[in-house]
Amino acid sequence: MFKQLIMSIVLSAITFNAHAVECGKVTIADMNWDSATFVANVDSFILQHGFGCETQLVPSETVLAAKSILMQGKPDIIPEMWRNALQGGLEHGIEKDKIKFVGKVLYEGGLEGFWVPAYMVEKEPSLATIEGIRKHAYLFKRPDLGNKMPFFNCSPNLRCQNAVKHLFTALNLKQAGFELTSTDNVTGLSGSIAHAYAKKLPWIGYYWSPTAVLGFYKMVRIDFNSGTHREYFNDCIDKPVCKNPKVTMFPPHAVDTIVTTEFAGRAPIVIDYLSTRRFSNQDMNQLMAWKVSHNANGEQMMVQFLSQYESQWTQWVSPKVANKVRKALAEKE
């Protein structure tokens, strides 16, 4: 019996060491926006304490990280990459077998759309649809703006203005009485939502997810009842000129994890984790709102997530790995 116990301990140590050797040193891109730096810190903590990796966070941003992983084979992992941010280069890297997409960070994808406050939909459920918006357009009159019906556009000089302009036309919103209204910047757009919520005023306009704003303020994405036509959206709606635009929902943007092919071959156990690890937009919205409320950084967001969302992240790893992460978290706290 004693001999069997010793053998079991030895085999466990060998297995753990094999995983550690297999994983080795791992460089992880720490991108310069809230959700990405949060995911990078989660990955770093779990890989270090759960899998025995030696992790290093490398500050970066979209273009720099993409160039580095394609040309230099570093970092090993880019936890969050929005595919629409780069054209051609990533696909070329896959064709040359330099990189692999190994998991959807946001399983719903990044979402754009036209939104209304949840408190308006609670009073009039049809406002969750474009037909209800047009039928009850009068509900959007703003007493504080001379009874105008503003439709809040995305920020000036951003590409999203193309789609907003064309879909505003295709959905006949001008005929319904709405006025396409620009805000000075992203803060102005989010500020208009905060102001509407504080006063329980009507609001309709463009926004995207995940963001802290949608964590603070519950908003409903309007259904155009059109389905999503990605190719048409990309070829016409998203362009500066789109003659006689037709209705389509905004297609979700793929938000994936990228690794080097070399790392994928070297650390399959980590690839299994990365392929399983994913977040909902709702959870990400709430975590980013928590970050803003607590003036927190990516590491503090990570601790909050591992502490409060245990039922979620423990599904990504084995019970043995989960126990190691819990122990490390307890020591950190």
Tab-separated table of C-alpha atoms in Angstrom:
chain	number	residue	atom	x	y	z
A	1	MET	CA	0.000	0.000	0.000
A	2	PHE	CA	2.789	2.391	0.967
A	3	LYS	CA	4.695	1.490	-2.200
A	4	GLN	CA	1.624	2.223	-4.334
A	5	LEU	CA	1.258	5.621	-2.661
A	6	ILE	CA	4.878	6.482	-3.378
A	7	MET	CA	4.477	5.418	-7.021
A	8	SER	CA	1.352	7.559	-7.347
A	9	ILE	CA	3.180	10.617	-6.001
A	10	VAL	CA	6.130	10.009	-8.309
A	11	LEU	CA	3.903	9.598	-11.357
A	12	SER	CA	1.999	12.801	-10.478
A	13	ALA	CA	5.282	14.687	-10.161
A	14	ILE	CA	6.484	13.319	-13.493
A	15	THR	CA	3.201	14.323	-15.170
A	16	PHE	CA	3.345	17.834	-13.691
A	17	ASN	CA	6.998	18.280	-14.682
A	18	ALA	CA	6.243	17.053	-18.199
A	19	HIS	CA	3.538	19.670	-18.469
A	20	ALA	CA	5.906	22.337	-17.135
A	21	VAL	CA	8.620	21.364	-19.628
A	22	GLU	CA	6.036	21.186	-22.405
A	23	CYS	CA	4.795	24.641	-21.538
A	24	GLY	CA	8.109	26.283	-20.604
A	25	LYS	CA	8.461	30.027	-21.067
A	26	VAL	CA	5.372	31.677	-22.545
A	27	THR	CA	5.096	35.261	-23.790
A	28	ILE	CA	1.583	36.730	-23.778
A	29	ALA	CA	0.562	39.966	-25.517
A	30	ASP	CA	-0.900	42.452	-23.034
A	31	MET	CA	-2.905	44.661	-25.395
A	32	ASN	CA	-3.771	48.268	-24.660
A	33	TRP	CA	-7.520	48.023	-24.044
A	34	ASP	CA	-9.503	46.868	-21.018
A	35	SER	CA	-10.899	43.515	-22.110
A	36	ALA	CA	-7.625	42.406	-23.700
A	37	THR	CA	-5.406	43.222	-20.718
A	38	PHE	CA	-7.923	41.451	-18.472
A	39	VAL	CA	-7.864	38.265	-20.570
A	40	ALA	CA	-4.057	38.382	-20.767
A	41	ASN	CA	-3.831	38.506	-16.971
A	42	VAL	CA	-6.310	35.635	-16.590
A	43	ASP	CA	-4.329	33.503	-19.039
A	44	SER	CA	-1.031	34.364	-17.386
A	45	PHE	CA	-2.258	33.455	-13.897
A	46	ILE	CA	-3.888	30.183	-14.924
A	47	LEU	CA	-0.954	29.086	-17.097
A	48	GLN	CA	1.586	29.953	-14.419
A	49	HIS	CA	-0.164	28.479	-11.399
A	50	GLY	CA	-2.315	25.822	-13.014
A	51	PHE	CA	0.000	24.470	-15.706
A	52	GLY	CA	3.447	25.353	-14.378
A	53	CYS	CA	4.319	27.729	-17.224
A	54	GLU	CA	6.775	30.600	-16.852
A	55	THR	CA	4.691	33.480	-18.200
A	56	GLN	CA	5.657	36.981	-19.278
A	57	LEU	CA	3.179	39.716	-20.207
A	58	VAL	CA	4.401	41.822	-23.135
A	59	PRO	CA	2.767	45.276	-23.526
A	60	SER	CA	1.535	45.690	-27.085
A	61	GLU	CA	-1.213	46.894	-29.426
A	62	THR	CA	-2.985	45.441	-32.454
A	63	VAL	CA	-0.657	46.255	-35.357
A	64	LEU	CA	2.564	45.834	-33.359
A	65	ALA	CA	1.483	42.465	-31.960
A	66	ALA	CA	0.384	41.198	-35.374
A	67	LYS	CA	3.644	42.214	-37.044
A	68	SER	CA	5.695	40.691	-34.242
A	69	ILE	CA	3.927	37.321	-34.218
A	70	LEU	CA	4.059	37.055	-38.022
A	71	MET	CA	7.652	38.239	-38.531
A	72	GLN	CA	9.421	37.214	-35.318
A	73	GLY	CA	7.251	34.395	-33.991
A	74	LYS	CA	6.648	36.278	-30.731
A	75	PRO	CA	4.681	36.603	-28.554
A	76	ASP	CA	3.557	33.005	-28.191
A	77	ILE	CA	-0.030	34.038	-27.464
A	78	ILE	CA	-2.198	37.007	-28.437
A	79	PRO	CA	-5.228	36.408	-26.191
A	80	GLU	CA	-7.612	38.866	-27.875
A	81	MET	CA	-7.417	39.831	-31.535
A	82	TRP	CA	-10.281	41.488	-33.412
A	83	ARG	CA	-10.033	40.043	-36.913
A	84	ASN	CA	-11.663	43.067	-38.539
A	85	ALA	CA	-8.832	45.261	-37.227
A	86	LEU	CA	-6.401	43.833	-39.791
A	87	GLN	CA	-6.929	42.780	-43.370
A	88	GLY	CA	-4.974	40.056	-45.124
A	89	GLY	CA	-1.974	39.719	-42.827
A	90	LEU	CA	-3.478	37.255	-40.391
A	91	GLU	CA	-4.870	35.048	-43.158
A	92	HIS	CA	-1.439	35.129	-44.828
A	93	GLY	CA	0.104	33.964	-41.551
A	94	ILE	CA	-2.280	31.009	-41.450
A	95	GLU	CA	-1.503	30.109	-45.066
A	96	LYS	CA	2.224	30.152	-44.268
A	97	ASP	CA	1.572	28.008	-41.182
A	98	LYS	CA	3.047	30.636	-38.859
A	99	ILE	CA	-0.005	31.176	-36.657
A	100	LYS	CA	-3.217	29.472	-35.596
A	101	PHE	CA	-6.573	30.707	-34.339
A	102	VAL	CA	-7.297	28.506	-31.336
A	103	GLY	CA	-10.339	29.886	-29.561
A	104	LYS	CA	-13.122	32.470	-29.512
A	105	VAL	CA	-12.472	34.895	-26.662
A	106	LEU	CA	-15.980	36.341	-27.115
A	107	TYR	CA	-18.143	33.458	-28.253
A	108	GLU	CA	-20.830	35.872	-29.516
A	109	GLY	CA	-18.216	38.027	-31.217
A	110	GLY	CA	-17.919	41.786	-30.880
A	111	LEU	CA	-21.372	43.291	-31.426
A	112	GLU	CA	-22.347	46.580	-33.060
A	113	GLY	CA	-25.873	47.778	-33.521
A	114	PHE	CA	-28.626	50.255	-32.800
A	115	TRP	CA	-29.675	50.252	-29.149
A	116	VAL	CA	-32.392	51.585	-26.856
A	117	PRO	CA	-32.519	51.673	-23.039
A	118	ALA	CA	-34.040	48.624	-21.370
A	119	TYR	CA	-36.430	50.838	-19.392
A	120	MET	CA	-38.086	51.923	-22.649
A	121	VAL	CA	-38.485	48.315	-23.822
A	122	GLU	CA	-39.950	47.330	-20.456
A	123	LYS	CA	-42.707	49.904	-20.991
A	124	GLU	CA	-43.169	49.133	-24.702
A	125	PRO	CA	-41.743	45.701	-25.680
A	126	SER	CA	-42.101	46.338	-29.417
A	127	LEU	CA	-39.257	48.874	-29.177
A	128	ALA	CA	-36.895	45.893	-29.315
A	129	THR	CA	-37.723	45.717	-33.046
A	130	ILE	CA	-37.323	48.233	-35.846
A	131	GLU	CA	-41.036	47.979	-36.647
A	132	GLY	CA	-41.847	49.006	-33.083
A	133	ILE	CA	-39.340	51.867	-33.275
A	134	ARG	CA	-41.010	53.315	-36.373
A	135	LYS	CA	-44.539	52.740	-35.055
A	136	HIS	CA	-43.788	54.394	-31.709
A	137	ALA	CA	-41.284	56.982	-32.894
A	138	TYR	CA	-43.110	59.668	-30.905
A	139	LEU	CA	-41.822	58.030	-27.708
A	140	PHE	CA	-38.340	59.307	-28.596
A	141	LYS	CA	-39.188	63.015	-28.489
A	142	ARG	CA	-36.763	64.785	-26.178
A	143	PRO	CA	-38.319	67.634	-24.161
A	144	ASP	CA	-34.809	68.764	-23.217
A	145	LEU	CA	-33.966	69.136	-26.933
A	146	GLY	CA	-37.046	71.004	-28.133
A	147	ASN	CA	-38.988	67.775	-28.737
A	148	LYS	CA	-36.533	66.693	-31.410
A	149	MET	CA	-35.966	62.976	-31.955
A	150	PRO	CA	-32.178	62.548	-32.094
A	151	PHE	CA	-30.614	59.348	-33.357
A	152	PHE	CA	-27.124	59.332	-31.848
A	153	ASN	CA	-24.463	58.555	-34.434
A	154	CYS	CA	-21.058	57.034	-33.766
A	155	SER	CA	-18.158	59.418	-33.297
A	156	PRO	CA	-17.029	61.621	-36.202
A	157	ASN	CA	-14.290	60.342	-38.525
A	158	LEU	CA	-14.780	56.743	-37.428
A	159	ARG	CA	-15.544	54.047	-39.983
A	160	CYS	CA	-18.785	53.096	-38.226
A	161	GLN	CA	-20.329	56.334	-39.513
A	162	ASN	CA	-20.605	54.746	-42.964
A	163	ALA	CA	-22.783	51.886	-41.727
A	164	VAL	CA	-24.860	54.104	-39.438
A	165	LYS	CA	-25.590	56.556	-42.268
A	166	HIS	CA	-26.568	53.849	-44.768
A	167	LEU	CA	-28.690	51.843	-42.335
A	168	PHE	CA	-30.387	55.004	-41.057
A	169	THR	CA	-31.446	55.551	-44.676
A	170	ALA	CA	-32.365	51.917	-45.403
A	171	LEU	CA	-34.516	51.697	-42.242
A	172	ASN	CA	-36.463	54.867	-43.183
A	173	LEU	CA	-35.684	56.468	-39.857
A	174	LYS	CA	-35.635	60.007	-41.252
A	175	GLN	CA	-39.168	59.511	-42.572
A	176	ALA	CA	-40.155	58.353	-39.082
A	177	GLY	CA	-38.984	61.703	-37.705
A	178	PHE	CA	-35.515	60.910	-36.381
A	179	GLU	CA	-32.547	63.234	-36.874
A	180	LEU	CA	-29.073	61.746	-37.275
A	181	THR	CA	-27.126	63.491	-34.510
A	182	SER	CA	-23.349	63.467	-34.104
A	183	THR	CA	-21.505	63.499	-30.809
A	184	ASP	CA	-18.100	65.075	-30.336
A	185	ASN	CA	-16.297	61.836	-29.477
A	186	VAL	CA	-16.722	58.424	-27.872
A	187	THR	CA	-17.052	60.065	-24.455
A	188	GLY	CA	-19.811	62.245	-25.845
A	189	LEU	CA	-21.682	59.182	-27.130
A	190	SER	CA	-21.367	57.260	-23.873
A	191	GLY	CA	-22.134	60.452	-21.975
A	192	SER	CA	-25.411	60.805	-23.872
A	193	ILE	CA	-26.413	57.330	-22.661
A	194	ALA	CA	-25.446	58.138	-19.068
A	195	HIS	CA	-27.433	61.386	-19.195
A	196	ALA	CA	-30.504	59.643	-20.634
A	197	TYR	CA	-30.349	56.963	-17.947
A	198	ALA	CA	-29.987	59.496	-15.133
A	199	LYS	CA	-33.115	61.336	-16.289
A	200	LYS	CA	-34.934	58.274	-17.742
A	201	LEU	CA	-35.064	60.097	-21.084
A	202	PRO	CA	-35.598	58.380	-24.436
A	203	TRP	CA	-32.447	57.401	-26.319
A	204	ILE	CA	-31.705	55.605	-29.574
A	205	GLY	CA	-28.447	55.300	-31.457
A	206	TYR	CA	-25.353	53.339	-32.353
A	207	TYR	CA	-23.171	51.512	-29.835
A	208	TRP	CA	-21.067	48.383	-29.494
A	209	SER	CA	-20.292	45.582	-27.064
A	210	PRO	CA	-18.389	44.700	-24.964
A	211	THR	CA	-17.925	48.033	-23.195
A	212	ALA	CA	-18.098	49.272	-19.627
A	213	VAL	CA	-21.004	51.523	-20.643
A	214	LEU	CA	-23.217	48.529	-21.394
A	215	GLY	CA	-22.138	47.072	-18.061
A	216	PHE	CA	-23.377	50.164	-16.244
A	217	TYR	CA	-26.492	50.747	-18.334
A	218	LYS	CA	-28.766	47.970	-19.543
A	219	MET	CA	-29.442	48.484	-23.247
A	220	VAL	CA	-31.373	46.419	-25.803
A	221	ARG	CA	-29.993	45.794	-29.293
A	222	ILE	CA	-32.725	46.487	-31.857
A	223	ASP	CA	-33.700	43.609	-34.145
A	224	PHE	CA	-34.010	44.763	-37.777
A	225	ASN	CA	-35.858	41.535	-38.668
A	226	SER	CA	-33.596	41.256	-41.690
A	227	GLY	CA	-31.010	38.680	-40.773
A	228	THR	CA	-27.310	39.377	-41.239
A	229	HIS	CA	-25.798	39.610	-44.708
A	230	ARG	CA	-22.088	39.827	-44.018
A	231	GLU	CA	-20.876	40.045	-47.605
A	232	TYR	CA	-23.325	42.810	-48.520
A	233	PHE	CA	-22.507	44.664	-45.301
A	234	ASN	CA	-18.777	44.550	-46.081
A	235	ASP	CA	-19.147	45.384	-49.785
A	236	CYS	CA	-21.675	48.201	-49.491
A	237	ILE	CA	-23.022	49.202	-46.051
A	238	ASP	CA	-19.540	49.564	-44.561
A	239	LYS	CA	-18.253	51.680	-47.476
A	240	PRO	CA	-18.392	55.487	-47.793
A	241	VAL	CA	-20.704	55.130	-50.833
A	242	CYS	CA	-23.549	52.606	-50.936
A	243	LYS	CA	-26.280	53.309	-53.486
A	244	ASN	CA	-29.812	52.373	-52.463
A	245	PRO	CA	-28.713	50.663	-49.235
A	246	LYS	CA	-30.654	47.616	-48.064
A	247	VAL	CA	-31.253	46.492	-44.501
A	248	THR	CA	-28.944	44.071	-42.729
A	249	MET	CA	-27.958	43.599	-39.134
A	250	PHE	CA	-24.376	44.450	-38.199
A	251	PRO	CA	-22.392	41.206	-38.517
A	252	PRO	CA	-20.578	40.168	-35.342
A	253	HIS	CA	-16.807	40.609	-35.397
A	254	ALA	CA	-14.720	37.535	-34.691
A	255	VAL	CA	-12.605	38.042	-31.556
A	256	ASP	CA	-10.113	35.214	-31.308
A	257	THR	CA	-6.978	33.978	-29.605
A	258	ILE	CA	-3.897	33.588	-31.812
A	259	VAL	CA	-0.843	31.462	-31.080
A	260	THR	CA	2.296	30.663	-33.034
A	261	THR	CA	2.332	27.294	-34.757
A	262	GLU	CA	5.547	26.480	-32.896
A	263	PHE	CA	3.880	27.080	-29.521
A	264	ALA	CA	0.788	25.079	-30.536
A	265	GLY	CA	3.021	22.107	-31.277
A	266	ARG	CA	5.043	22.574	-28.102
A	267	ALA	CA	2.223	23.007	-25.587
A	268	PRO	CA	-0.939	21.143	-26.656
A	269	ILE	CA	-2.238	21.133	-23.084
A	270	VAL	CA	-2.277	24.956	-23.131
A	271	ILE	CA	-3.996	24.960	-26.532
A	272	ASP	CA	-6.744	22.777	-25.033
A	273	TYR	CA	-7.271	25.427	-22.341
A	274	LEU	CA	-7.239	28.341	-24.815
A	275	SER	CA	-9.694	26.535	-27.081
A	276	THR	CA	-12.132	26.138	-24.180
A	277	ARG	CA	-11.705	29.529	-22.486
A	278	ARG	CA	-14.336	32.046	-23.604
A	279	PHE	CA	-16.450	34.908	-22.287
A	280	SER	CA	-19.944	36.256	-22.922
A	281	ASN	CA	-20.410	39.910	-23.844
A	282	GLN	CA	-22.621	40.393	-20.803
A	283	ASP	CA	-19.951	39.137	-18.418
A	284	MET	CA	-17.290	41.224	-20.144
A	285	ASN	CA	-19.487	44.341	-19.978
A	286	GLN	CA	-19.983	43.839	-16.240
A	287	LEU	CA	-16.300	43.179	-15.583
A	288	MET	CA	-15.273	46.328	-17.455
A	289	ALA	CA	-17.873	48.333	-15.524
A	290	TRP	CA	-16.398	46.901	-12.294
A	291	LYS	CA	-12.940	47.994	-13.475
A	292	VAL	CA	-14.111	51.570	-14.015
A	293	SER	CA	-15.993	51.689	-10.692
A	294	HIS	CA	-12.945	50.463	-8.765
A	295	ASN	CA	-10.294	52.230	-10.861
A	296	ALA	CA	-8.765	48.779	-11.252
A	297	ASN	CA	-6.067	47.426	-13.553
A	298	GLY	CA	-5.963	44.193	-15.548
A	299	GLU	CA	-4.490	42.181	-12.693
A	300	GLN	CA	-7.167	43.344	-10.264
A	301	MET	CA	-9.852	42.491	-12.831
A	302	MET	CA	-8.340	39.022	-13.065
A	303	VAL	CA	-8.559	38.520	-9.287
A	304	GLN	CA	-12.164	39.723	-9.290
A	305	PHE	CA	-13.051	37.305	-12.079
A	306	LEU	CA	-11.334	34.253	-10.591
A	307	SER	CA	-12.911	35.008	-7.210
A	308	GLN	CA	-16.455	35.745	-8.341
A	309	TYR	CA	-16.854	33.636	-11.492
A	310	GLU	CA	-15.441	30.330	-10.251
A	311	SER	CA	-18.299	28.286	-11.710
A	312	GLN	CA	-17.301	29.620	-15.124
A	313	TRP	CA	-13.515	29.327	-15.257
A	314	THR	CA	-13.389	25.936	-13.548
A	315	GLN	CA	-15.134	24.522	-16.616
A	316	TRP	CA	-12.075	25.438	-18.697
A	317	VAL	CA	-9.587	23.321	-16.742
A	318	SER	CA	-9.295	19.986	-14.964
A	319	PRO	CA	-10.171	19.730	-11.242
A	320	LYS	CA	-6.443	19.329	-10.457
A	321	VAL	CA	-5.549	22.536	-12.308
A	322	ALA	CA	-8.507	24.352	-10.733
A	323	ASN	CA	-7.284	23.447	-7.250
A	324	LYS	CA	-3.808	24.804	-8.005
A	325	VAL	CA	-5.301	28.067	-9.262
A	326	ARG	CA	-7.539	28.366	-6.191
A	327	LYS	CA	-4.566	27.845	-3.886
A	328	ALA	CA	-2.487	30.492	-5.692
A	329	LEU	CA	-5.434	32.899	-5.633
A	330	ALA	CA	-5.918	32.404	-1.891
A	331	GLU	CA	-2.225	33.134	-1.289
A	332	LYS	CA	-2.457	36.253	-3.451
A	333	GLU	CA	-5.511	37.607	-1.677
